[in-house]
mmCIF file of C-alpha atoms and ligand atoms in Angstrom:
data_model
loop_
_atom_site.group_PDB
_atom_site.id
_atom_site.type_symbol
_atom_site.label_atom_id
_atom_site.label_comp_id
_atom_site.label_asym_id
_atom_site.label_seq_id
_atom_site.Cartn_x
_atom_site.Cartn_y
_atom_site.Cartn_z
ATOM 1 C CA MET A 1 97.292 -171.769 152.382
ATOM 2 C CA ASN A 2 98.201 -169.351 155.164
ATOM 3 C CA GLY A 3 94.844 -169.833 156.866
ATOM 4 C CA GLU A 4 93.441 -166.413 156.009
ATOM 5 C CA LYS A 5 90.237 -168.083 154.738
ATOM 6 C CA GLY A 6 90.049 -170.611 157.560
ATOM 7 C CA GLU A 7 91.688 -173.864 158.439
ATOM 8 C CA ALA A 8 89.583 -176.037 156.136
ATOM 9 C CA ALA A 9 90.331 -173.892 153.068
ATOM 10 C CA ALA A 10 94.054 -173.977 153.951
ATOM 11 C CA THR A 11 93.979 -177.798 154.191
ATOM 12 C CA CYS A 12 92.194 -178.052 150.837
ATOM 13 C CA MET A 13 94.633 -175.640 149.210
ATOM 14 C CA ARG A 14 97.617 -177.583 150.554
ATOM 15 C CA LEU A 15 96.201 -180.756 149.041
ATOM 16 C CA LEU A 16 95.734 -179.066 145.650
ATOM 17 C CA VAL A 17 99.207 -177.511 145.686
ATOM 18 C CA THR A 18 100.740 -180.932 146.400
ATOM 19 C CA LEU A 19 98.718 -182.424 143.556
ATOM 20 C CA GLY A 20 99.759 -179.579 141.257
ATOM 21 C CA GLU A 21 103.417 -180.040 142.134
ATOM 22 C CA LEU A 22 103.203 -183.764 141.442
ATOM 23 C CA PHE A 23 101.840 -183.087 137.968
ATOM 24 C CA GLU A 24 104.077 -180.041 137.382
ATOM 25 C CA ALA A 25 101.239 -177.549 137.089
ATOM 26 C CA ASP A 26 102.558 -173.991 136.969
ATOM 27 C CA ARG A 27 99.465 -172.375 138.525
ATOM 28 C CA MET A 28 95.900 -172.757 139.749
ATOM 29 C CA ILE A 29 92.913 -171.856 137.581
ATOM 30 C CA PRO A 30 89.358 -170.999 138.654
ATOM 31 C CA ILE A 31 86.655 -173.629 138.149
ATOM 32 C CA THR A 32 82.947 -173.153 137.536
ATOM 33 C CA SER A 33 81.664 -176.402 139.003
ATOM 34 C CA ALA A 34 82.616 -179.589 140.822
ATOM 35 C CA HIS A 35 81.236 -183.074 141.192
ATOM 36 C CA VAL A 36 82.257 -185.141 144.205
ATOM 37 C CA SER A 37 82.369 -188.946 144.464
ATOM 38 C CA GLY A 38 83.009 -191.070 147.550
ATOM 39 C CA VAL A 39 79.582 -190.429 149.038
ATOM 40 C CA SER A 40 78.480 -193.936 149.944
ATOM 41 C CA TYR A 41 79.178 -195.175 153.453
ATOM 42 C CA LYS A 42 80.006 -198.525 151.872
ATOM 43 C CA ASN A 43 82.888 -196.897 149.955
ATOM 44 C CA ILE A 44 84.348 -194.427 152.443
ATOM 45 C CA GLY A 45 83.506 -196.082 155.762
ATOM 46 C CA THR A 46 83.923 -194.472 159.168
ATOM 47 C CA ALA A 47 87.327 -192.929 158.358
ATOM 48 C CA GLY A 48 85.842 -191.098 155.372
ATOM 49 C CA LEU A 49 82.805 -190.003 157.352
ATOM 50 C CA GLU A 50 85.005 -188.569 160.121
ATOM 51 C CA LEU A 51 87.172 -186.683 157.642
ATOM 52 C CA LEU A 52 84.076 -185.100 156.077
ATOM 53 C CA GLU A 53 82.658 -184.143 159.481
ATOM 54 C CA GLU A 54 86.013 -182.648 160.438
ATOM 55 C CA LEU A 55 86.141 -180.544 157.266
ATOM 56 C CA ALA A 56 82.534 -179.434 157.758
ATOM 57 C CA GLY A 57 83.257 -178.653 161.422
ATOM 58 C CA LYS A 58 86.217 -176.498 160.436
ATOM 59 C CA GLY A 59 83.980 -174.430 158.210
ATOM 60 C CA ALA A 60 84.719 -175.794 154.707
ATOM 61 C CA LYS A 61 82.225 -174.281 152.222
ATOM 62 C CA VAL A 62 82.045 -174.924 148.516
ATOM 63 C CA GLN A 63 82.631 -171.883 146.311
ATOM 64 C CA VAL A 64 81.056 -173.233 143.121
ATOM 65 C CA LYS A 65 78.059 -175.347 142.132
ATOM 66 C CA THR A 66 78.898 -178.814 143.441
ATOM 67 C CA THR A 67 76.891 -182.010 143.059
ATOM 68 C CA LEU A 68 77.304 -185.398 144.711
ATOM 69 C CA ASN A 69 77.598 -188.929 143.403
ATOM 70 C CA PRO A 70 75.106 -191.623 144.467
ATOM 71 C CA THR A 71 74.982 -192.728 148.090
ATOM 72 C CA GLY A 72 74.503 -196.214 149.489
ATOM 73 C CA MET A 73 70.702 -195.982 149.615
ATOM 74 C CA ASP A 74 67.566 -194.385 148.287
ATOM 75 C CA PHE A 75 66.674 -191.804 150.937
ATOM 76 C CA PHE A 76 62.969 -192.497 150.510
ATOM 77 C CA LYS A 77 62.843 -196.272 149.960
ATOM 78 C CA TRP A 78 65.833 -197.671 151.849
ATOM 79 C CA ARG A 79 63.668 -199.660 154.255
ATOM 80 C CA GLU A 80 61.636 -201.060 151.376
ATOM 81 C CA VAL A 81 64.734 -202.590 149.736
ATOM 82 C CA GLY A 82 66.168 -203.910 153.003
ATOM 83 C CA VAL A 83 69.020 -201.509 153.893
ATOM 84 C CA LYS A 84 69.867 -201.825 157.602
ATOM 85 C CA GLU A 85 69.280 -199.058 160.176
ATOM 86 C CA GLU A 86 72.988 -198.859 161.162
ATOM 87 C CA PHE A 87 74.055 -198.327 157.564
ATOM 88 C CA ALA A 88 71.336 -195.726 157.000
ATOM 89 C CA ARG A 89 72.356 -193.787 160.122
ATOM 90 C CA GLU A 90 75.976 -193.416 158.987
ATOM 91 C CA GLN A 91 74.897 -192.647 155.421
ATOM 92 C CA LEU A 92 72.676 -189.837 156.656
ATOM 93 C CA ARG A 93 75.611 -188.380 158.628
ATOM 94 C CA ILE A 94 77.745 -188.310 155.469
ATOM 95 C CA VAL A 95 75.128 -186.430 153.493
ATOM 96 C CA GLU A 96 74.579 -184.064 156.418
ATOM 97 C CA ALA A 97 78.328 -183.218 156.439
ATOM 98 C CA PHE A 98 78.187 -182.488 152.713
ATOM 99 C CA ARG A 99 75.057 -180.393 153.219
ATOM 100 C CA LYS A 100 76.859 -178.279 155.821
ATOM 101 C CA MET A 101 79.603 -177.636 153.284
ATOM 102 C CA GLY A 102 77.008 -176.395 150.796
ATOM 103 C CA LEU A 103 76.950 -179.274 148.315
ATOM 104 C CA LEU A 104 73.740 -179.820 146.372
ATOM 105 C CA GLU A 105 71.798 -182.935 147.197
ATOM 106 C CA GLU A 106 71.668 -184.218 143.675
ATOM 107 C CA LEU A 107 72.993 -187.657 144.451
ATOM 108 C CA THR A 108 73.647 -188.877 140.956
ATOM 109 C CA CYS A 109 76.320 -189.931 138.477
ATOM 110 C CA ILE A 110 74.534 -187.955 135.731
ATOM 111 C CA PRO A 111 74.883 -184.475 137.280
ATOM 112 C CA TYR A 112 74.758 -183.041 133.745
ATOM 113 C CA GLU A 113 71.076 -184.007 133.694
ATOM 114 C CA ALA A 114 70.486 -182.666 137.181
ATOM 115 C CA GLY A 115 71.383 -178.991 136.914
ATOM 116 C CA ASN A 116 75.186 -179.262 136.809
ATOM 117 C CA ARG A 117 75.889 -179.079 133.085
ATOM 118 C CA PRO A 118 79.037 -177.129 132.202
ATOM 119 C CA SER A 119 79.428 -175.652 128.724
ATOM 120 C CA ALA A 120 82.231 -176.238 126.241
ATOM 121 C CA GLY A 121 85.534 -174.787 127.392
ATOM 122 C CA GLU A 122 84.568 -174.425 131.064
ATOM 123 C CA HIS A 123 87.167 -175.642 133.537
ATOM 124 C CA VAL A 124 85.641 -177.870 136.207
ATOM 125 C CA ALA A 125 86.817 -180.416 138.795
ATOM 126 C CA TRP A 126 84.787 -183.577 138.505
ATOM 127 C CA ALA A 127 85.177 -186.994 140.043
ATOM 128 C CA GLU A 128 83.136 -190.072 138.965
ATOM 129 C CA SER A 129 84.803 -191.550 135.921
ATOM 130 C CA SER A 130 81.657 -191.887 133.784
ATOM 131 C CA ALA A 131 80.421 -188.369 134.551
ATOM 132 C CA LEU A 132 83.744 -186.674 133.909
ATOM 133 C CA ALA A 133 84.195 -188.612 130.645
ATOM 134 C CA TYR A 134 80.818 -187.224 129.570
ATOM 135 C CA ALA A 135 81.723 -183.695 130.687
ATOM 136 C CA ASN A 136 85.018 -183.757 128.783
ATOM 137 C CA SER A 137 83.900 -185.592 125.678
ATOM 138 C CA VAL A 138 80.239 -184.782 125.068
ATOM 139 C CA LEU A 139 79.964 -181.353 126.690
ATOM 140 C CA GLY A 140 83.504 -180.192 125.833
ATOM 141 C CA ALA A 141 84.156 -178.999 129.397
ATOM 142 C CA ARG A 142 87.632 -179.571 130.850
ATOM 143 C CA THR A 143 88.397 -181.713 133.857
ATOM 144 C CA ASN A 144 90.992 -184.170 135.017
ATOM 145 C CA ARG A 145 90.008 -187.520 136.457
ATOM 146 C CA GLU A 146 89.604 -186.213 139.988
ATOM 147 C CA SER A 147 89.238 -188.263 143.123
ATOM 148 C CA GLY A 148 86.383 -187.496 145.505
ATOM 149 C CA ILE A 149 88.687 -185.640 147.851
ATOM 150 C CA SER A 150 90.523 -183.581 145.211
ATOM 151 C CA ALA A 151 87.157 -182.587 143.681
ATOM 152 C CA LEU A 152 85.925 -181.556 147.135
ATOM 153 C CA ALA A 153 89.112 -179.577 147.825
ATOM 154 C CA SER A 154 88.730 -177.804 144.472
ATOM 155 C CA ALA A 155 85.100 -177.026 145.245
ATOM 156 C CA ALA A 156 86.101 -175.572 148.617
ATOM 157 C CA VAL A 157 88.646 -173.153 147.137
ATOM 158 C CA GLY A 158 87.098 -172.731 143.681
ATOM 159 C CA ARG A 159 90.327 -173.707 141.940
ATOM 160 C CA THR A 160 92.177 -176.621 140.405
ATOM 161 C CA PRO A 161 95.812 -177.117 139.343
ATOM 162 C CA TYR A 162 96.345 -176.347 135.671
ATOM 163 C CA TYR A 163 97.604 -179.584 134.112
ATOM 164 C CA GLY A 164 96.418 -182.634 132.181
ATOM 165 C CA LEU A 165 93.132 -182.286 130.325
ATOM 166 C CA HIS A 166 92.840 -178.587 131.157
ATOM 167 C CA LEU A 167 95.590 -178.012 128.574
ATOM 168 C CA ASP A 168 94.825 -177.922 124.861
ATOM 169 C CA GLU A 169 97.695 -180.169 123.859
ATOM 170 C CA ASN A 170 96.566 -183.040 126.086
ATOM 171 C CA ARG A 171 93.113 -183.130 124.511
ATOM 172 C CA ALA A 172 94.400 -184.255 121.115
ATOM 173 C CA PRO A 173 93.718 -187.885 120.187
ATOM 174 C CA THR A 174 96.418 -190.506 120.551
ATOM 175 C CA LEU A 175 94.392 -193.401 119.134
ATOM 176 C CA LEU A 176 92.237 -193.821 116.041
ATOM 177 C CA VAL A 177 89.403 -196.312 116.528
ATOM 178 C CA GLN A 178 87.416 -197.693 113.609
ATOM 179 C CA ALA A 179 84.080 -198.746 115.098
ATOM 180 C CA PRO A 180 81.785 -201.352 113.557
ATOM 181 C CA PRO A 181 78.887 -199.835 111.606
ATOM 182 C CA GLU A 182 75.307 -199.517 112.755
ATOM 183 C CA LEU A 183 75.633 -199.841 116.480
ATOM 184 C CA GLU A 184 72.335 -198.985 118.103
ATOM 185 C CA ASP A 185 71.678 -200.447 121.501
ATOM 186 C CA PRO A 186 73.328 -198.687 124.481
ATOM 187 C CA LEU A 187 74.778 -202.094 125.465
ATOM 188 C CA GLU A 188 76.729 -202.138 122.192
ATOM 189 C CA PHE A 189 78.227 -198.725 122.978
ATOM 190 C CA SER A 190 78.962 -199.894 126.488
ATOM 191 C CA ALA A 191 80.834 -202.909 125.064
ATOM 192 C CA LEU A 192 82.687 -200.752 122.517
ATOM 193 C CA GLY A 193 83.849 -198.421 125.289
ATOM 194 C CA TYR A 194 84.837 -201.327 127.497
ATOM 195 C CA PHE A 195 86.843 -202.921 124.666
ATOM 196 C CA ILE A 196 88.687 -199.665 123.897
ATOM 197 C CA GLY A 197 89.500 -199.033 127.564
ATOM 198 C CA GLN A 198 90.713 -202.592 127.993
ATOM 199 C CA ASN A 199 93.156 -202.310 125.110
ATOM 200 C CA PHE A 200 94.227 -198.654 125.383
ATOM 201 C CA GLY A 201 93.435 -197.610 128.930
ATOM 202 C CA ARG A 202 95.332 -194.322 128.881
ATOM 203 C CA ALA A 203 94.487 -193.146 125.363
ATOM 204 C CA VAL A 204 92.466 -190.228 124.056
ATOM 205 C CA PRO A 205 90.548 -192.071 121.307
ATOM 206 C CA LEU A 206 89.065 -190.541 118.193
ATOM 207 C CA ILE A 207 86.298 -192.890 117.100
ATOM 208 C CA ARG A 208 85.324 -193.204 113.466
ATOM 209 C CA GLY A 209 82.365 -194.946 111.903
ATOM 210 C CA LEU A 210 79.597 -194.038 114.346
ATOM 211 C CA LYS A 211 76.811 -192.262 112.489
ATOM 212 C CA THR A 212 74.215 -191.205 115.015
ATOM 213 C CA VAL A 213 74.608 -191.869 118.696
ATOM 214 C CA ARG A 214 72.005 -190.799 121.218
ATOM 215 C CA PRO A 215 73.142 -189.288 124.521
ATOM 216 C CA GLU A 216 72.530 -192.600 126.309
ATOM 217 C CA GLY A 217 74.866 -194.301 123.820
ATOM 218 C CA LEU A 218 77.600 -191.731 124.482
ATOM 219 C CA LYS A 219 77.033 -192.070 128.221
ATOM 220 C CA ALA A 220 77.437 -195.860 127.996
ATOM 221 C CA LEU A 221 80.482 -195.541 125.716
ATOM 222 C CA GLY A 222 82.367 -193.279 128.141
ATOM 223 C CA ALA A 223 81.357 -195.286 131.211
ATOM 224 C CA GLY A 224 82.668 -198.478 129.605
ATOM 225 C CA MET A 225 86.029 -196.916 128.688
ATOM 226 C CA ALA A 226 86.446 -195.383 132.111
ATOM 227 C CA ALA A 227 85.672 -198.685 133.857
ATOM 228 C CA SER A 228 88.074 -200.994 132.000
ATOM 229 C CA GLY A 229 90.672 -198.256 131.518
ATOM 230 C CA ALA A 230 91.378 -194.745 132.733
ATOM 231 C CA VAL A 231 90.027 -192.979 129.654
ATOM 232 C CA ALA A 232 88.729 -189.540 130.612
ATOM 233 C CA LEU A 233 88.240 -188.029 127.167
ATOM 234 C CA TYR A 234 87.203 -189.406 123.799
ATOM 235 C CA HIS A 235 86.120 -187.837 120.530
ATOM 236 C CA VAL A 236 83.544 -189.180 118.098
ATOM 237 C CA GLU A 237 84.019 -187.981 114.549
ATOM 238 C CA GLY A 238 81.160 -185.738 113.441
ATOM 239 C CA LEU A 239 79.484 -185.823 116.849
ATOM 240 C CA THR A 240 81.431 -184.545 119.845
ATOM 241 C CA PRO A 241 82.343 -180.849 120.120
ATOM 242 C CA GLU A 242 86.123 -181.034 119.737
ATOM 243 C CA ALA A 243 86.345 -183.843 117.164
ATOM 244 C CA HIS A 244 86.440 -181.476 114.166
ATOM 245 C CA ARG A 245 89.694 -179.973 115.426
ATOM 246 C CA PHE A 246 91.431 -183.287 114.868
ATOM 247 C CA SER A 247 89.557 -185.137 112.106
ATOM 248 C CA GLU A 248 91.531 -183.550 109.293
ATOM 249 C CA LYS A 249 94.911 -183.784 111.007
ATOM 250 C CA PRO A 250 97.545 -186.211 109.740
ATOM 251 C CA LEU A 251 97.446 -189.485 111.611
ATOM 252 C CA GLY A 252 101.190 -189.928 112.146
ATOM 253 C CA GLY A 253 102.023 -191.206 115.596
ATOM 254 C CA TRP A 254 98.517 -192.282 116.508
ATOM 255 C CA GLU A 255 97.883 -195.842 117.545
ATOM 256 C CA ARG A 256 95.098 -197.628 115.671
ATOM 257 C CA LEU A 257 92.393 -200.035 116.693
ATOM 258 C CA ARG A 258 89.828 -201.678 114.443
ATOM 259 C CA VAL A 259 86.841 -203.067 116.307
ATOM 260 C CA ASP A 260 84.356 -205.472 114.788
ATOM 261 C CA ARG A 261 81.148 -206.991 116.111
ATOM 262 C CA LYS A 262 82.937 -210.165 117.128
ATOM 263 C CA ASP A 263 85.122 -208.123 119.525
ATOM 264 C CA LEU A 264 81.997 -206.702 121.149
ATOM 265 C CA GLU A 265 80.322 -210.101 121.456
ATOM 266 C CA GLU A 266 83.490 -211.511 122.987
ATOM 267 C CA THR A 267 83.678 -208.583 125.437
ATOM 268 C CA LEU A 268 80.105 -209.210 126.579
ATOM 269 C CA ARG A 269 80.687 -212.946 126.832
ATOM 270 C CA LYS A 270 83.823 -212.553 128.969
ATOM 271 C CA LEU A 271 82.147 -210.109 131.316
ATOM 272 C CA SER A 272 79.123 -212.351 131.855
ATOM 273 C CA CYS A 273 79.096 -215.021 134.552
ATOM 274 C CA GLY A 274 76.774 -217.217 132.511
ATOM 275 C CA ALA A 275 74.126 -217.719 135.200
ATOM 276 C CA GLU A 276 71.436 -217.943 132.534
ATOM 277 C CA GLY A 277 68.033 -217.908 134.062
ATOM 278 C CA GLY A 278 69.180 -217.799 137.659
ATOM 279 C CA TYR A 279 69.241 -214.085 138.397
ATOM 280 C CA ASP A 280 68.208 -212.736 141.775
ATOM 281 C CA CYS A 281 67.761 -209.251 140.384
ATOM 282 C CA VAL A 282 67.794 -207.243 137.173
ATOM 283 C CA PHE A 283 69.665 -203.966 137.562
ATOM 284 C CA LEU A 284 69.310 -201.046 135.154
ATOM 285 C CA GLY A 285 70.656 -197.528 135.448
ATOM 286 C CA CYS A 286 74.447 -197.643 135.478
ATOM 287 C CA PRO A 287 75.114 -194.800 134.804
ATOM 288 C CA HIS A 288 71.792 -193.486 136.107
ATOM 289 C CA TYR A 289 68.969 -193.719 133.601
ATOM 290 C CA SER A 290 67.766 -190.594 131.803
ATOM 291 C CA LEU A 291 64.106 -189.701 131.383
ATOM 292 C CA ARG A 292 64.144 -191.126 127.871
ATOM 293 C CA GLN A 293 65.548 -194.409 129.117
ATOM 294 C CA LEU A 294 62.854 -194.616 131.801
ATOM 295 C CA GLU A 295 60.234 -193.884 129.155
ATOM 296 C CA ARG A 296 61.613 -196.753 127.075
ATOM 297 C CA LEU A 297 61.581 -199.091 130.036
ATOM 298 C CA THR A 298 58.018 -198.031 130.854
ATOM 299 C CA SER A 299 56.845 -198.881 127.354
ATOM 300 C CA LYS A 300 58.309 -202.380 127.730
ATOM 301 C CA VAL A 301 56.851 -203.225 131.148
ATOM 302 C CA ARG A 302 53.511 -201.407 131.124
ATOM 303 C CA GLY A 303 50.709 -203.851 131.787
ATOM 304 C CA ARG A 304 53.081 -206.802 132.335
ATOM 305 C CA ARG A 305 53.982 -208.630 135.513
ATOM 306 C CA LEU A 306 57.619 -208.856 136.572
ATOM 307 C CA ARG A 307 58.275 -212.062 138.480
ATOM 308 C CA ARG A 308 61.834 -211.228 139.381
ATOM 309 C CA ARG A 309 63.249 -208.188 141.208
ATOM 310 C CA LEU A 310 63.970 -205.344 138.788
ATOM 311 C CA TRP A 311 65.652 -202.221 140.129
ATOM 312 C CA VAL A 312 66.315 -199.169 138.033
ATOM 313 C CA CYS A 313 68.328 -196.212 139.340
ATOM 314 C CA THR A 314 68.139 -192.561 138.407
ATOM 315 C CA SER A 315 68.610 -189.043 139.776
ATOM 316 C CA ARG A 316 66.076 -187.162 141.915
ATOM 317 C CA LYS A 317 65.376 -184.677 139.119
ATOM 318 C CA VAL A 318 64.715 -187.374 136.555
ATOM 319 C CA TYR A 319 62.651 -189.324 139.103
ATOM 320 C CA GLU A 320 60.419 -186.318 139.794
ATOM 321 C CA GLU A 321 59.690 -185.829 136.107
ATOM 322 C CA ALA A 322 59.226 -189.577 135.587
ATOM 323 C CA GLU A 323 56.769 -189.599 138.466
ATOM 324 C CA ARG A 324 54.856 -186.686 136.970
ATOM 325 C CA ARG A 325 54.591 -188.512 133.640
ATOM 326 C CA GLY A 326 53.426 -191.757 135.236
ATOM 327 C CA TYR A 327 56.553 -193.803 134.407
ATOM 328 C CA VAL A 328 57.384 -194.560 138.049
ATOM 329 C CA ALA A 329 53.845 -195.792 138.702
ATOM 330 C CA ALA A 330 53.825 -197.965 135.564
ATOM 331 C CA ILE A 331 57.187 -199.590 136.366
ATOM 332 C CA GLU A 332 56.241 -200.173 139.992
ATOM 333 C CA GLU A 333 52.777 -201.496 139.137
ATOM 334 C CA ALA A 334 54.545 -204.091 136.987
ATOM 335 C CA GLY A 335 56.648 -205.055 140.014
ATOM 336 C CA GLY A 336 59.860 -203.073 139.463
ATOM 337 C CA VAL A 337 61.379 -200.521 141.846
ATOM 338 C CA VAL A 338 62.593 -197.099 140.709
ATOM 339 C CA LEU A 339 65.363 -195.855 142.993
ATOM 340 C CA ARG A 340 67.012 -192.461 143.282
ATOM 341 C CA ASP A 341 70.141 -191.278 145.138
ATOM 342 C CA THR A 342 71.875 -194.655 144.814
ATOM 343 C CA CYS A 343 73.008 -197.557 142.669
ATOM 344 C CA MET A 344 73.545 -201.239 143.374
ATOM 345 C CA ILE A 345 77.331 -200.986 143.099
ATOM 346 C CA VAL A 346 77.680 -198.440 145.913
ATOM 347 C CA SER A 347 74.876 -199.820 148.069
ATOM 348 C CA PRO A 348 75.266 -202.808 150.437
ATOM 349 C CA THR A 349 73.966 -205.197 147.763
ATOM 350 C CA GLU A 350 75.869 -208.144 149.231
ATOM 351 C CA GLU A 351 73.758 -207.828 152.394
ATOM 352 C CA LEU A 352 70.458 -207.840 150.521
ATOM 353 C CA GLY A 353 70.414 -211.514 149.587
ATOM 354 C CA ILE A 354 71.478 -210.900 145.996
ATOM 355 C CA ASP A 355 74.032 -213.266 144.443
ATOM 356 C CA THR A 356 73.454 -212.944 140.705
ATOM 357 C CA VAL A 357 72.420 -209.943 138.661
ATOM 358 C CA LEU A 358 71.524 -209.319 135.042
ATOM 359 C CA THR A 359 72.384 -205.817 133.852
ATOM 360 C CA ASP A 360 72.623 -203.759 130.663
ATOM 361 C CA SER A 361 75.880 -202.045 131.671
ATOM 362 C CA CYS A 362 79.469 -203.254 131.173
ATOM 363 C CA LYS A 363 80.569 -200.896 133.932
ATOM 364 C CA ALA A 364 78.192 -202.541 136.406
ATOM 365 C CA ALA A 365 79.206 -206.038 135.258
ATOM 366 C CA HIS A 366 82.850 -205.039 135.759
ATOM 367 C CA TYR A 367 82.341 -203.889 139.354
ATOM 368 C CA PHE A 368 79.710 -206.316 140.676
ATOM 369 C CA PRO A 369 82.134 -209.197 141.394
ATOM 370 C CA SER A 370 84.858 -207.096 143.041
ATOM 371 C CA LEU A 371 82.814 -204.472 144.902
ATOM 372 C CA CYS A 372 79.673 -206.446 145.767
ATOM 373 C CA ARG A 373 80.740 -210.103 145.592
ATOM 374 C CA VAL A 374 77.850 -210.550 143.161
ATOM 375 C CA LYS A 375 78.012 -212.428 139.848
ATOM 376 C CA ALA A 376 76.774 -210.450 136.864
ATOM 377 C CA SER A 377 75.638 -211.166 133.331
ATOM 378 C CA LEU A 378 74.905 -208.772 130.508
ATOM 379 C CA GLY A 379 71.856 -208.326 128.326
ATOM 380 C CA THR A 380 70.137 -205.597 126.322
ATOM 381 C CA LEU A 381 67.224 -203.753 127.901
ATOM 382 C CA ASP A 382 64.852 -206.120 126.065
ATOM 383 C CA ALA A 383 66.683 -209.180 127.395
ATOM 384 C CA CYS A 384 66.682 -207.720 130.905
ATOM 385 C CA VAL A 385 62.933 -207.099 130.829
ATOM 386 C CA GLU A 386 62.223 -210.562 129.431
ATOM 387 C CA ALA A 387 64.378 -212.153 132.144
ATOM 388 C CA ALA A 388 62.428 -210.214 134.785
ATOM 389 C CA VAL A 389 59.108 -211.354 133.333
ATOM 390 C CA ARG A 390 60.117 -215.033 133.218
ATOM 391 C CA ARG A 391 60.304 -216.914 136.460
HETATM 392 FE FE1 F3S B 401 76.702 -194.532 138.512
HETATM 393 FE FE2 F3S B 401 76.858 -196.476 140.235
HETATM 394 FE FE3 F3S B 401 77.299 -196.962 137.730
HETATM 395 S S1 F3S B 401 77.605 -194.442 140.509
HETATM 396 S S2 F3S B 401 78.121 -195.074 136.893
HETATM 397 S S3 F3S B 401 75.363 -196.262 138.612
HETATM 398 S S4 F3S B 401 78.485 -197.740 139.401
#
């Protein structure tokens, strides 16, 4: 704070000390990684861009592995999808400022599948609600729900205030959720998460009744909870790394929530705009699709002809592997577009002539109307592909 390590580090430290004081942290702790949101020009605008350039100009440098959230455009295909030159110019300046500060150009909301995958017990400072929910819950790492700027400040000094979910006692469940049996499709997990977050937005849920959940199901579950509520940590009995610590504990004082299939159907119905058949675009990949999800999509579109726009978003790392395996070619031969570095929510979708979207993500359906002025409806991956095939 006294400027010994430069002006930028002092500014970042001041910000973290203020944050720590607000939350009554008694000290700072070292972190092993960071993930920074607020990367799209659409979200942070000129003021955000200038702040980043100022920090970079004053010599801010990250001290730990730090990845970035999606930007407002695919750096390779932005012209192809109609992003304007002026937007692209400012977006490139933002990423250049981050590059100067030493952040890795993995522009994704699944950094844990792009080389930034902390282990259980590691203290990190992550922004991006879906990513940090995954880090806390599925990987067992420890992070608060950071903002883009607090995550960047932590990255620049390698520390974070010791409060909230860094402390053992705050990781214990406060809510017992009985989930309906035999959920399978990621959209069902997305809806379950959305329903929990809507009803208990500040809880740490322990979820019972889920037998096997694939990583994409857990990713959708956490993203849903973090979109409708502020849930940053959940446990799934028998599945997530910390759940066993609490499963046998007495349940006194916990709130309870029983969820049945009707609740999930109702959640999906309420989130959908009901523009059956009239979609301008099908959007998949919120959070970014994994390799397995792209493989699944490939198997459904190979050899078919998509008559409607279908965009699927992923990380650069996943894209490279998908390209090597022929998935990108198969999806694009069918008429879809595989995008990296971006997603439709943080890109200037409203300027691309898109008014209605069909998606397989409750998080995307939640944000489309408010952040993009776009109406959204929900469907499983199968329903999304069928809608893209039909005219
Ligand atoms: Fe990721 Fe964009 Fe969804 S950042 S979680 S794809 S809103």
